[in-house]
Coordinates of C-alpha atoms and ligand atoms in Angstrom, one line a residue:
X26 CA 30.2 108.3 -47.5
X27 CA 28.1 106.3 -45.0
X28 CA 25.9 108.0 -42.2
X29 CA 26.0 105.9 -39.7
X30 CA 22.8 106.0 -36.8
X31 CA 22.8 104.5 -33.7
X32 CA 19.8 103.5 -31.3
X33 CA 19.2 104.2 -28.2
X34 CA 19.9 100.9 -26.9
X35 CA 23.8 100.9 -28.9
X36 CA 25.0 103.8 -26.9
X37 CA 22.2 103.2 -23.6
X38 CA 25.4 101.7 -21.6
X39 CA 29.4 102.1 -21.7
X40 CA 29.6 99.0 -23.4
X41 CA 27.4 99.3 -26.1
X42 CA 29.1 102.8 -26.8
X43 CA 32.3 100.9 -26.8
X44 CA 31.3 98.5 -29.5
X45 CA 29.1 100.9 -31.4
X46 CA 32.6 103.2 -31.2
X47 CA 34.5 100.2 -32.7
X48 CA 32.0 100.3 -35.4
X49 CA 32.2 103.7 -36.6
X50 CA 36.1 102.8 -36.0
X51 CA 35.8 99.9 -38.3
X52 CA 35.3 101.9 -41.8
X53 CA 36.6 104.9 -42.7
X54 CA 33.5 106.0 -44.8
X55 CA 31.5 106.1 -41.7
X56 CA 32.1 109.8 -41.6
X57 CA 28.8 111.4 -40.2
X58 CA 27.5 109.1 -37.4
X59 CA 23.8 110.7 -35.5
X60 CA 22.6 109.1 -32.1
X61 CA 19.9 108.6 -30.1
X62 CA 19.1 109.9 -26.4
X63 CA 20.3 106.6 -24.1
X64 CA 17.7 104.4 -24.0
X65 CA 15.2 104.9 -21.6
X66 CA 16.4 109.0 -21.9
X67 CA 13.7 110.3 -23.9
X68 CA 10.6 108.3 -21.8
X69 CA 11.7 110.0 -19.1
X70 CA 12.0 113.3 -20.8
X71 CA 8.2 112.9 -21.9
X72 CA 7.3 111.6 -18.4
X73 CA 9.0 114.7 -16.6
X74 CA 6.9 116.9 -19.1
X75 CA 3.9 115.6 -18.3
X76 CA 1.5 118.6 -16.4
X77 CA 0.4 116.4 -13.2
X78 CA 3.5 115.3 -12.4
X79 CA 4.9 115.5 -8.2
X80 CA 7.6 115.8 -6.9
X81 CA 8.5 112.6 -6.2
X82 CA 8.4 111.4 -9.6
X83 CA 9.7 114.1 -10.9
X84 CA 13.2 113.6 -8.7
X85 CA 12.7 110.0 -9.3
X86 CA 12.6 110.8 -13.1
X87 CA 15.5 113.2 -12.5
X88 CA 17.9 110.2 -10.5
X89 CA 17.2 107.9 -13.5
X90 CA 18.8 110.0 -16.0
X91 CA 21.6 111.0 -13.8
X92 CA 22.3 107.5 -13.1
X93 CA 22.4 106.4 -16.2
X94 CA 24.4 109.1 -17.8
X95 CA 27.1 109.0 -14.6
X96 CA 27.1 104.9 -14.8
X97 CA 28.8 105.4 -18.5
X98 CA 30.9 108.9 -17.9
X99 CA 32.5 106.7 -14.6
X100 CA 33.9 104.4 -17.0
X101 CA 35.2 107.1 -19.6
X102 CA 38.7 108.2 -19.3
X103 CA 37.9 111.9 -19.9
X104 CA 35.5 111.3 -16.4
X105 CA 35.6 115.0 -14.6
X106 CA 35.5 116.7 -18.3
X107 CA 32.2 114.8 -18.9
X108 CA 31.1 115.3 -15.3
X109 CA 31.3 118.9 -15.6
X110 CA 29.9 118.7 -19.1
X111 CA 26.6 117.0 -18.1
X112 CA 26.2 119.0 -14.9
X113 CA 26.1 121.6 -17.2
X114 CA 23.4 120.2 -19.4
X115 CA 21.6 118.7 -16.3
X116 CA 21.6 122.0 -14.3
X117 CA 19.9 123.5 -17.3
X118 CA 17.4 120.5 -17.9
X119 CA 16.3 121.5 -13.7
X120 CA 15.5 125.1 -14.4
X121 CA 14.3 124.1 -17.7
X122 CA 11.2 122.0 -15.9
X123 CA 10.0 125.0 -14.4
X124 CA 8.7 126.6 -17.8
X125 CA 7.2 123.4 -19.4
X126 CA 4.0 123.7 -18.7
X127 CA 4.0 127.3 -20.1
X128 CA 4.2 126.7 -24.0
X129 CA 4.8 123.5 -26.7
X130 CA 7.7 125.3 -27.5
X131 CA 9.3 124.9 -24.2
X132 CA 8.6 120.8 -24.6
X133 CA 10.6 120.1 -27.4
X134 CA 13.5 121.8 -25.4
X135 CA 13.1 119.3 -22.9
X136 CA 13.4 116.4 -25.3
X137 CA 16.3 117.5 -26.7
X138 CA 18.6 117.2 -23.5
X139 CA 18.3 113.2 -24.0
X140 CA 20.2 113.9 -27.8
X141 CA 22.6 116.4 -26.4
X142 CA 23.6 114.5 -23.6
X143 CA 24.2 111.3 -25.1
X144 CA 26.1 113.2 -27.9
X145 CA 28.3 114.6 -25.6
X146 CA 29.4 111.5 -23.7
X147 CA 30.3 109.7 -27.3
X148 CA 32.0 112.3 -29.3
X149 CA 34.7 111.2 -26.2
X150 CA 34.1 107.4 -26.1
X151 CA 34.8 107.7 -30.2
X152 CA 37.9 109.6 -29.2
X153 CA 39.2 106.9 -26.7
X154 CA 38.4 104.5 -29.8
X155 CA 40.8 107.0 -31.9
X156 CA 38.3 108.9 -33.7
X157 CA 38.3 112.7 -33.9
X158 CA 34.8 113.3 -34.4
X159 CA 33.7 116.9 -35.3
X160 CA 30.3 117.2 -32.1
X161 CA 27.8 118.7 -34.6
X162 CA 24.7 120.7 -33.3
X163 CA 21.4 119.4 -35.4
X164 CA 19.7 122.3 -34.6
X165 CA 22.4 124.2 -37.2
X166 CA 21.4 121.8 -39.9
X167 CA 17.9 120.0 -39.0
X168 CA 15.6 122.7 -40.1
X169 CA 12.1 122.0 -39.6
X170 CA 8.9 124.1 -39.5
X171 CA 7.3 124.9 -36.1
X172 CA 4.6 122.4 -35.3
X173 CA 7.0 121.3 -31.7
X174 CA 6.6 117.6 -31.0
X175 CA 5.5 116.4 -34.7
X176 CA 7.7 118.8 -36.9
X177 CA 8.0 118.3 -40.8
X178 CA 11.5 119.0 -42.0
X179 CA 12.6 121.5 -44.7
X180 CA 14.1 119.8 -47.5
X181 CA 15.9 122.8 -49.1
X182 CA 17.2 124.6 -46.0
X183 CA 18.7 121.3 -44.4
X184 CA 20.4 120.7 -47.7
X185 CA 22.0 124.0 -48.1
X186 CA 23.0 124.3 -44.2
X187 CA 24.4 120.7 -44.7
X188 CA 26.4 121.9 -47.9
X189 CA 27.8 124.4 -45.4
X190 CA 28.6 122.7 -42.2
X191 CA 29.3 119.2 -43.5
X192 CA 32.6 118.3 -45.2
X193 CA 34.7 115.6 -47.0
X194 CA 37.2 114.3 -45.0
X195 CA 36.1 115.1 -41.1
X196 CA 33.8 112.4 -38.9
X197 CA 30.9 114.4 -37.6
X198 CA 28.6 113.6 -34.6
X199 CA 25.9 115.0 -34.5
X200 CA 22.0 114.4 -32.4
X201 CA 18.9 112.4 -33.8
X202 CA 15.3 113.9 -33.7
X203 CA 16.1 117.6 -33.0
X204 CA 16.4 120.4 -35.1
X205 CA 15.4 124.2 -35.0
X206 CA 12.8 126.5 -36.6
X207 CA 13.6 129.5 -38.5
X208 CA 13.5 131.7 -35.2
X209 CA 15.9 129.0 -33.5
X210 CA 13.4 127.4 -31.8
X211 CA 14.4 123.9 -30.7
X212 CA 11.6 121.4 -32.9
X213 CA 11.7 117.1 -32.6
X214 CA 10.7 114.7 -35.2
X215 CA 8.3 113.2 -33.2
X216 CA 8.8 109.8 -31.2
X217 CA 11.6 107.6 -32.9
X218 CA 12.5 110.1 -35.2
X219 CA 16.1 109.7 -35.2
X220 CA 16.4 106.9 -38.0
X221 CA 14.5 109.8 -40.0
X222 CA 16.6 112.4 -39.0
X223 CA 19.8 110.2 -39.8
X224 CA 17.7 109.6 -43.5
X225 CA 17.4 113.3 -44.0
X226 CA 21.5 113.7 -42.8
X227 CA 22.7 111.1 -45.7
X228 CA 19.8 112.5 -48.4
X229 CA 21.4 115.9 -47.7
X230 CA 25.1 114.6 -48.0
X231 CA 24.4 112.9 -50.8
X232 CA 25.3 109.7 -48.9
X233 CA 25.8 106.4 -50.5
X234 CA 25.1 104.3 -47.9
X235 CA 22.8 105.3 -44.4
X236 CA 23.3 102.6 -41.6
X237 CA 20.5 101.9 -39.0
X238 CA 22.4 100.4 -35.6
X239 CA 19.9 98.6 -33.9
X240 CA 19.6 96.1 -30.9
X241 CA 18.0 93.5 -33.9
X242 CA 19.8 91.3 -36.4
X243 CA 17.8 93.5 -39.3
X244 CA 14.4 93.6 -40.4
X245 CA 12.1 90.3 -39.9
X246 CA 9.9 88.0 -41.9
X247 CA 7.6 89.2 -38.8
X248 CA 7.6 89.9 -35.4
X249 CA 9.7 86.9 -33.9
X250 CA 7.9 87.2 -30.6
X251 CA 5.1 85.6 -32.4
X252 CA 6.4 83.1 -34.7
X253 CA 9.9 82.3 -33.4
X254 CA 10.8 80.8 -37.2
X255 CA 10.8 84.5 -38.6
X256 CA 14.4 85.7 -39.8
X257 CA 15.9 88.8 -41.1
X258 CA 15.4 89.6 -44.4
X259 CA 18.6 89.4 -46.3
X260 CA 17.6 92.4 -49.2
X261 CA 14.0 93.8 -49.7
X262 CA 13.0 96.8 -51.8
X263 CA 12.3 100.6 -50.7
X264 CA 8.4 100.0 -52.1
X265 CA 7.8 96.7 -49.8
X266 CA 9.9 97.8 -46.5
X267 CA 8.2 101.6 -47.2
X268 CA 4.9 99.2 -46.5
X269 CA 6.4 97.3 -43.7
X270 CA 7.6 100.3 -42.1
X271 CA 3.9 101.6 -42.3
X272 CA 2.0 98.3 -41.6
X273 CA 3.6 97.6 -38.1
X274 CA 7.1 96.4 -38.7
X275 CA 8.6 98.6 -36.0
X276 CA 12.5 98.7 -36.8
X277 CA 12.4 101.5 -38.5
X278 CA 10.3 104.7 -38.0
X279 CA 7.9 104.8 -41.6
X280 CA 9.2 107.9 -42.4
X281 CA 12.7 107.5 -42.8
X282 CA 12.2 105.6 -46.2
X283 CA 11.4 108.5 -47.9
X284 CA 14.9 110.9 -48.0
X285 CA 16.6 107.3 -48.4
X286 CA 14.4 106.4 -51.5
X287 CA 14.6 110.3 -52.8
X288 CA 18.3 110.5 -52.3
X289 CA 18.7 106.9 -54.3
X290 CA 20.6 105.9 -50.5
X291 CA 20.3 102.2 -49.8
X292 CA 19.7 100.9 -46.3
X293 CA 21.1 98.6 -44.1
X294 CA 19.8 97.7 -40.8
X295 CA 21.8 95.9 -38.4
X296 CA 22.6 95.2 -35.0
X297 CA 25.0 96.5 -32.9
X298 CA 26.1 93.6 -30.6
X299 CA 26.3 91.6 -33.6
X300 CA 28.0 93.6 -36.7
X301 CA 29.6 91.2 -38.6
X302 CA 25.8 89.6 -39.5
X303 CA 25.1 91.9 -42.4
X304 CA 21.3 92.4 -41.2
X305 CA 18.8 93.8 -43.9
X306 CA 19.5 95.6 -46.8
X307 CA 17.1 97.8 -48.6
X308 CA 17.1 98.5 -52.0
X309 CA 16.1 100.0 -54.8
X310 CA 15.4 96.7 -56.7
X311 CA 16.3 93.7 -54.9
X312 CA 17.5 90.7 -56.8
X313 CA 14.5 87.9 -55.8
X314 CA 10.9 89.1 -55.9
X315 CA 9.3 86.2 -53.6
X316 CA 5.5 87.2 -54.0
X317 CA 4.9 86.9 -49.9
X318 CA 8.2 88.4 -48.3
X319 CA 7.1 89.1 -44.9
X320 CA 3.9 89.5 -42.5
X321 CA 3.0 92.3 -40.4
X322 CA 0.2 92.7 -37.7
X323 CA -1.1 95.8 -36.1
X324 CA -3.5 95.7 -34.0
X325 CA -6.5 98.0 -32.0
X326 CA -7.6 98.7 -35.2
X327 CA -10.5 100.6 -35.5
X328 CA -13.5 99.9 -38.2
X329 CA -15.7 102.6 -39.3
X330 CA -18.7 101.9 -42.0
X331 CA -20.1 104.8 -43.4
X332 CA -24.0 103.4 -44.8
X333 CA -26.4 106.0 -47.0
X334 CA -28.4 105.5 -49.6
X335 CA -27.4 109.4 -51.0
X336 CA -24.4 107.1 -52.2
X337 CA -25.7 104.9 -55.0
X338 CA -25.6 106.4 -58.1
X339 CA -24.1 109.5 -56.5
X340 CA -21.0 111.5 -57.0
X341 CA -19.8 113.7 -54.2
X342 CA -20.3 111.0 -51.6
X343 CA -16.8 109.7 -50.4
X344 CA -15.5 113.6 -51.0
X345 CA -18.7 114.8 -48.3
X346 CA -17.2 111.8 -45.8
X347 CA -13.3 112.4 -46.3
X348 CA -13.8 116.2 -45.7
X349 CA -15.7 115.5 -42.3
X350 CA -12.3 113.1 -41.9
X351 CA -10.3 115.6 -43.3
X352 CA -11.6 118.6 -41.1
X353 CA -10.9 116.4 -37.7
X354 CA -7.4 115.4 -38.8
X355 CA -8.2 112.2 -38.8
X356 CA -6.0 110.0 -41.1
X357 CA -7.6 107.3 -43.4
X358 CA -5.2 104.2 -43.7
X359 CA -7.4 101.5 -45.7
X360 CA -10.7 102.1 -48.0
X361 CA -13.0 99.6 -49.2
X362 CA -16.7 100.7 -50.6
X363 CA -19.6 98.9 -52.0
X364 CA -22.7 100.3 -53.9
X365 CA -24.2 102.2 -51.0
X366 CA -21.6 101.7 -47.6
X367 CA -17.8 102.4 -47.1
X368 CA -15.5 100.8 -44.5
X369 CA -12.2 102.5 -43.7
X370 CA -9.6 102.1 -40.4
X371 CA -8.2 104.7 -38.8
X372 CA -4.2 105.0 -39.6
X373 CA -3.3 104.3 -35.6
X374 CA 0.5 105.3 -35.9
X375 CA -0.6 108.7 -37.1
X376 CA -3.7 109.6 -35.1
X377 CA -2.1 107.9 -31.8
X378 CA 0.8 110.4 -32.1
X379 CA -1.4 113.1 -32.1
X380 CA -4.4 111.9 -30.4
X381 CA -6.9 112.3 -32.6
X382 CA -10.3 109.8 -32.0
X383 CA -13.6 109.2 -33.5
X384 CA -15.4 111.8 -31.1
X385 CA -18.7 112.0 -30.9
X386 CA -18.6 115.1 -33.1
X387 CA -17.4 113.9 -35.7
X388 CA -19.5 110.8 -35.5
X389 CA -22.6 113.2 -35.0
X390 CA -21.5 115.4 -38.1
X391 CA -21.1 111.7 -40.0
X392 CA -24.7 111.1 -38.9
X393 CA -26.1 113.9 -40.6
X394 CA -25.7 112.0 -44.4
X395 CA -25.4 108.9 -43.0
X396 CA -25.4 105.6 -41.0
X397 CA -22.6 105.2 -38.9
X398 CA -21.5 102.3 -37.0
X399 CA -17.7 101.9 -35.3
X400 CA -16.4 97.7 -34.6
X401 CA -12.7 98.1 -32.3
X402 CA -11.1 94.6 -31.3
X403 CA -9.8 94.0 -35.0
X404 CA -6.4 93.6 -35.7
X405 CA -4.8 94.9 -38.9
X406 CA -2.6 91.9 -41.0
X407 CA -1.0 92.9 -44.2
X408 CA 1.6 90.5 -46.5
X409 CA 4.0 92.1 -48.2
X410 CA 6.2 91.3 -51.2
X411 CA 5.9 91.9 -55.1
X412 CA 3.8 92.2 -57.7
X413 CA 0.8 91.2 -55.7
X414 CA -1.9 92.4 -57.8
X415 CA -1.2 90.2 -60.9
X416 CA 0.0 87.2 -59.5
X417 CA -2.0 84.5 -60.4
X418 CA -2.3 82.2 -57.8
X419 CA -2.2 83.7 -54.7
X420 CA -5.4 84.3 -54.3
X421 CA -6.3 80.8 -53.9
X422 CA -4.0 79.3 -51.5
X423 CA -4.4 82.5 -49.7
X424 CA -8.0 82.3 -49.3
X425 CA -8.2 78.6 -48.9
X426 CA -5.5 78.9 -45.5
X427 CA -7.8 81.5 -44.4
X428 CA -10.7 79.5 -45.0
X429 CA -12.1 79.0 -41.5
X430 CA -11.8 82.4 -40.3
X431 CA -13.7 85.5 -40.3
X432 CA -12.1 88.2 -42.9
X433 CA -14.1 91.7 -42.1
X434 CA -12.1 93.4 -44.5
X435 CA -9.8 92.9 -47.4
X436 CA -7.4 95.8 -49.2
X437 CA -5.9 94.4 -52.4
X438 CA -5.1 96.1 -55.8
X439 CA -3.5 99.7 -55.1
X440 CA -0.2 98.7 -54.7
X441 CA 1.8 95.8 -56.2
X442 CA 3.7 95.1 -52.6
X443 CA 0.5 94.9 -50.1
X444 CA -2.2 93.1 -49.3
X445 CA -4.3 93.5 -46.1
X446 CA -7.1 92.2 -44.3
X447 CA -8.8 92.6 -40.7
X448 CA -9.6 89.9 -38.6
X449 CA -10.5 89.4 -34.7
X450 CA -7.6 90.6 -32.6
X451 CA -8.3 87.5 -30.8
X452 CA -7.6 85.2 -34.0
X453 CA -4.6 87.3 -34.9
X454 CA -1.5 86.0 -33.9
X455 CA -2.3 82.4 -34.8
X456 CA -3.3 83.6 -38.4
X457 CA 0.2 85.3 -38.6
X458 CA 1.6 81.9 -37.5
X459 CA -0.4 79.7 -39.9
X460 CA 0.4 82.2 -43.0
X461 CA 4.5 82.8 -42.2
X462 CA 4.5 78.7 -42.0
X463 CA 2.8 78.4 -45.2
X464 CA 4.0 81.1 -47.6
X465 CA 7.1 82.0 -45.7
X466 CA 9.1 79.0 -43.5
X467 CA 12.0 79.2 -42.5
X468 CA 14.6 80.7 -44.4
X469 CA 17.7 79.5 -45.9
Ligands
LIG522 N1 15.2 109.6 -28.6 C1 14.0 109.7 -29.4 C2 12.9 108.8 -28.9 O1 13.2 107.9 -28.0 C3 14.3 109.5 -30.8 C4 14.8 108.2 -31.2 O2 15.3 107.4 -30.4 O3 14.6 107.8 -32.3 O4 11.8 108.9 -29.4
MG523 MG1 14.6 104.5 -32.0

């Protein structure tokens, strides 16, 4: 069986839902198939949510969707059916905009029209394309706790509703991102979080195969709008595209890894307007190790150094400064200590989804054990590929190409497929340049 996901930009027009259709038509396996809002959808969702917003926008907001959603039902052969169908949903979205402001609960309502919509517009484009798909509400089988906007599925309950709605033999479609609480509460997966939800669908289904339809050719060396040489990756393991995923390569969403690697599922991400290019598959072990597989770069990264004498010779110390962390939600990405200071960033795709910042209270609460000081304009650049920590060798060519520019920060050691350093944001991109021509090139 292959769960099959598509992006919001391979169902964001009638023609992409055509060919993403054909896909799905292509292979028989490709029995459970999970969308995403059309693109552009779910921003305006969020923007229509927001508290401040007039009326203007707000019917602005209201015309884009509509547009967008009548532009493909106008080219659909079932066109009144789906007229009356997304009138339906759009009349509810209205009166649903009048209770947002009142409760979280009420947001992640709102999101999920973006999932239901597009859902309902391609279980009858897959049916012009001869597919009888089974139009599947997540919300039966997504279960996920109650924290709306950011919530953390339930393993057990999503396995035993999929045993009982999911069977051999029918093609189910079915929405990305949503699901429910136990009181039936509509939740979300947070932004992007339909390649995780589509993860979750094949762990559940036991699903050999999980495919990621994208509006890229797969997963890149690194980002090609920096060094137009990068190319997809033809196979890379769970462990280094787990750490690509996390460190900035923006294909897929970092958590969707996890049900894939649990359920032994392998990956492939490819694109949509181009699917006989095989894209990137993801592995459990993949058959060349090359020691630097690809580059990432984050940037606005944020440096904290933590200074006190208390430290040397102390115990207690880091487990005093992670619990002031801790207590502020703020999530620690990399850690490097010396004797009597310790430097760690800020894990940015975490905090920025749920705002949290170095305030001054929890700079002042720092103060009171230590010296604190905070550097921002650093950008985050992290090379990944295998068995980094004992291979003799890279450290010196490494170092010598980096030779002429300012390192603040290196992360090396805890894990075999990642090393990372922090440089000026400024100096960035033409390090990622100068290290993807050197280690990486061009592909075959
Ligand atoms: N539609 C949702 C979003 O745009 C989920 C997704 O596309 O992955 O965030
Ligand atoms: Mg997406």
């Amino acid at each position: 069986m292959i769960v099959s996901k598509f992006g919001g930009t391979s169902v964001g027009t009638f023609e992409a839902m055509q060919r993403s259709a054909q896909i799905v038509a292509a292979d028989k396996n490709r029995q459970l198939i999970v969308i995403s809002a059309t693109s552009g959808t779910t921003n305006d969702l969020v923007a229509l949510s927001a508290s401040n917003i007039d009326s203007t926008t707000r019917e602005e907001l209201l015309g884009n969707i509509e547009q967008r959603h009548l532009a493909i039902i106008e080219r659909c052969e079932e066109e009144e059916k789906l007229k009356d169908s997304f009138y339906t949903e759009f009349s509810k979205l209205r009166e649903h905009l009048d209770f947002v402001g009142r409760d979280k609960r009420w947001k992640d309502r709102l999101y999920a029209f973006g999932e239901m919509m597009s859902t309902k517009i391609f279980v009858e484009v897959l049916k012009q394309n001869g597919i009888d798909a089974e139009w599947l509400d997540a919300r039966e089988i997504m279960k996920m706790d109650s924290t709306f906007g950011n919530a953390e599925p339930m393993l057990k309950s999503i396995k035993a509703k999929a045993k009982e709605h999911i069977h051999k033999g029918t093609t189910y479609l079915t929405q990305g991102f949503v699901g429910s609480d136990i009181f039936g509460n509509t939740t979300t997966l947070g932004r992007g979080g339909s390649d995780f939800s589509a993860a979750l669908f094949a762990e559940a289904v036991g699903a050999d195969t999980l495919e990621i339809w994208t509006d890229v050719a797969g997963v890149y060396t690194t980002d090609p709008r920096i060094v137009p040489e990068a190319f997809p990756i033809h196979e890379i393991s769970f462990d280094e595209a787990a750490e690509l995923s996390v460190f900035g390569g923006k294909v897929l969403h970092p958590a969707t890894l996890k049900p894939a690697i649990r359920g032994g599922v392998n990956v492939r991400v490819a694109s949509s307007s181009d699917p006989e290019n095989p894209g990137t598959f993801i592995v459990k072990e993949s058959e060349e190790k090359p020691a630097i597989r690809a580059i990432s770069l984050r940037k606005d990264q944020t440096l904290l150094t933590v200074n006190s004498l208390q430290m040397l010779h102390q115990h207690g110390f880091l487990a005093q400064l992670f619990r002031v962390l801790a207590e502020h939600k703020i999530s620690v990405d990399l850690v490097s200590t010396s004797e009597v200071s310790v430097a760690l960033t800020l894990d940015t795709a975490v905090n920025a989804a749920n705002k949290v910042e170095l305030t001054d209270d929890v700079l002042d609460e720092l103060r009171e054990f230590a010296e604190v000081s905070v550097e921002e304009n650093l950008a985050l650049i992290a090379l990944i590929g295998n068995d980094m920590q004992k291979t003799s060798g890279l450290g010196g060519p490494l170092f010598s190409a980096l030779e002429q520019y300012n390192i603040r920060l290196i992360c090396h050691g805890a894990s075999s497929n990642n090393l990372c350093f922090l440089v000026d944001h400024k100096e960035a991109e033409g390090i990622v340049k100068m290290l993807h021509h050197k280690f990486i090139g061009k592909g075959s």
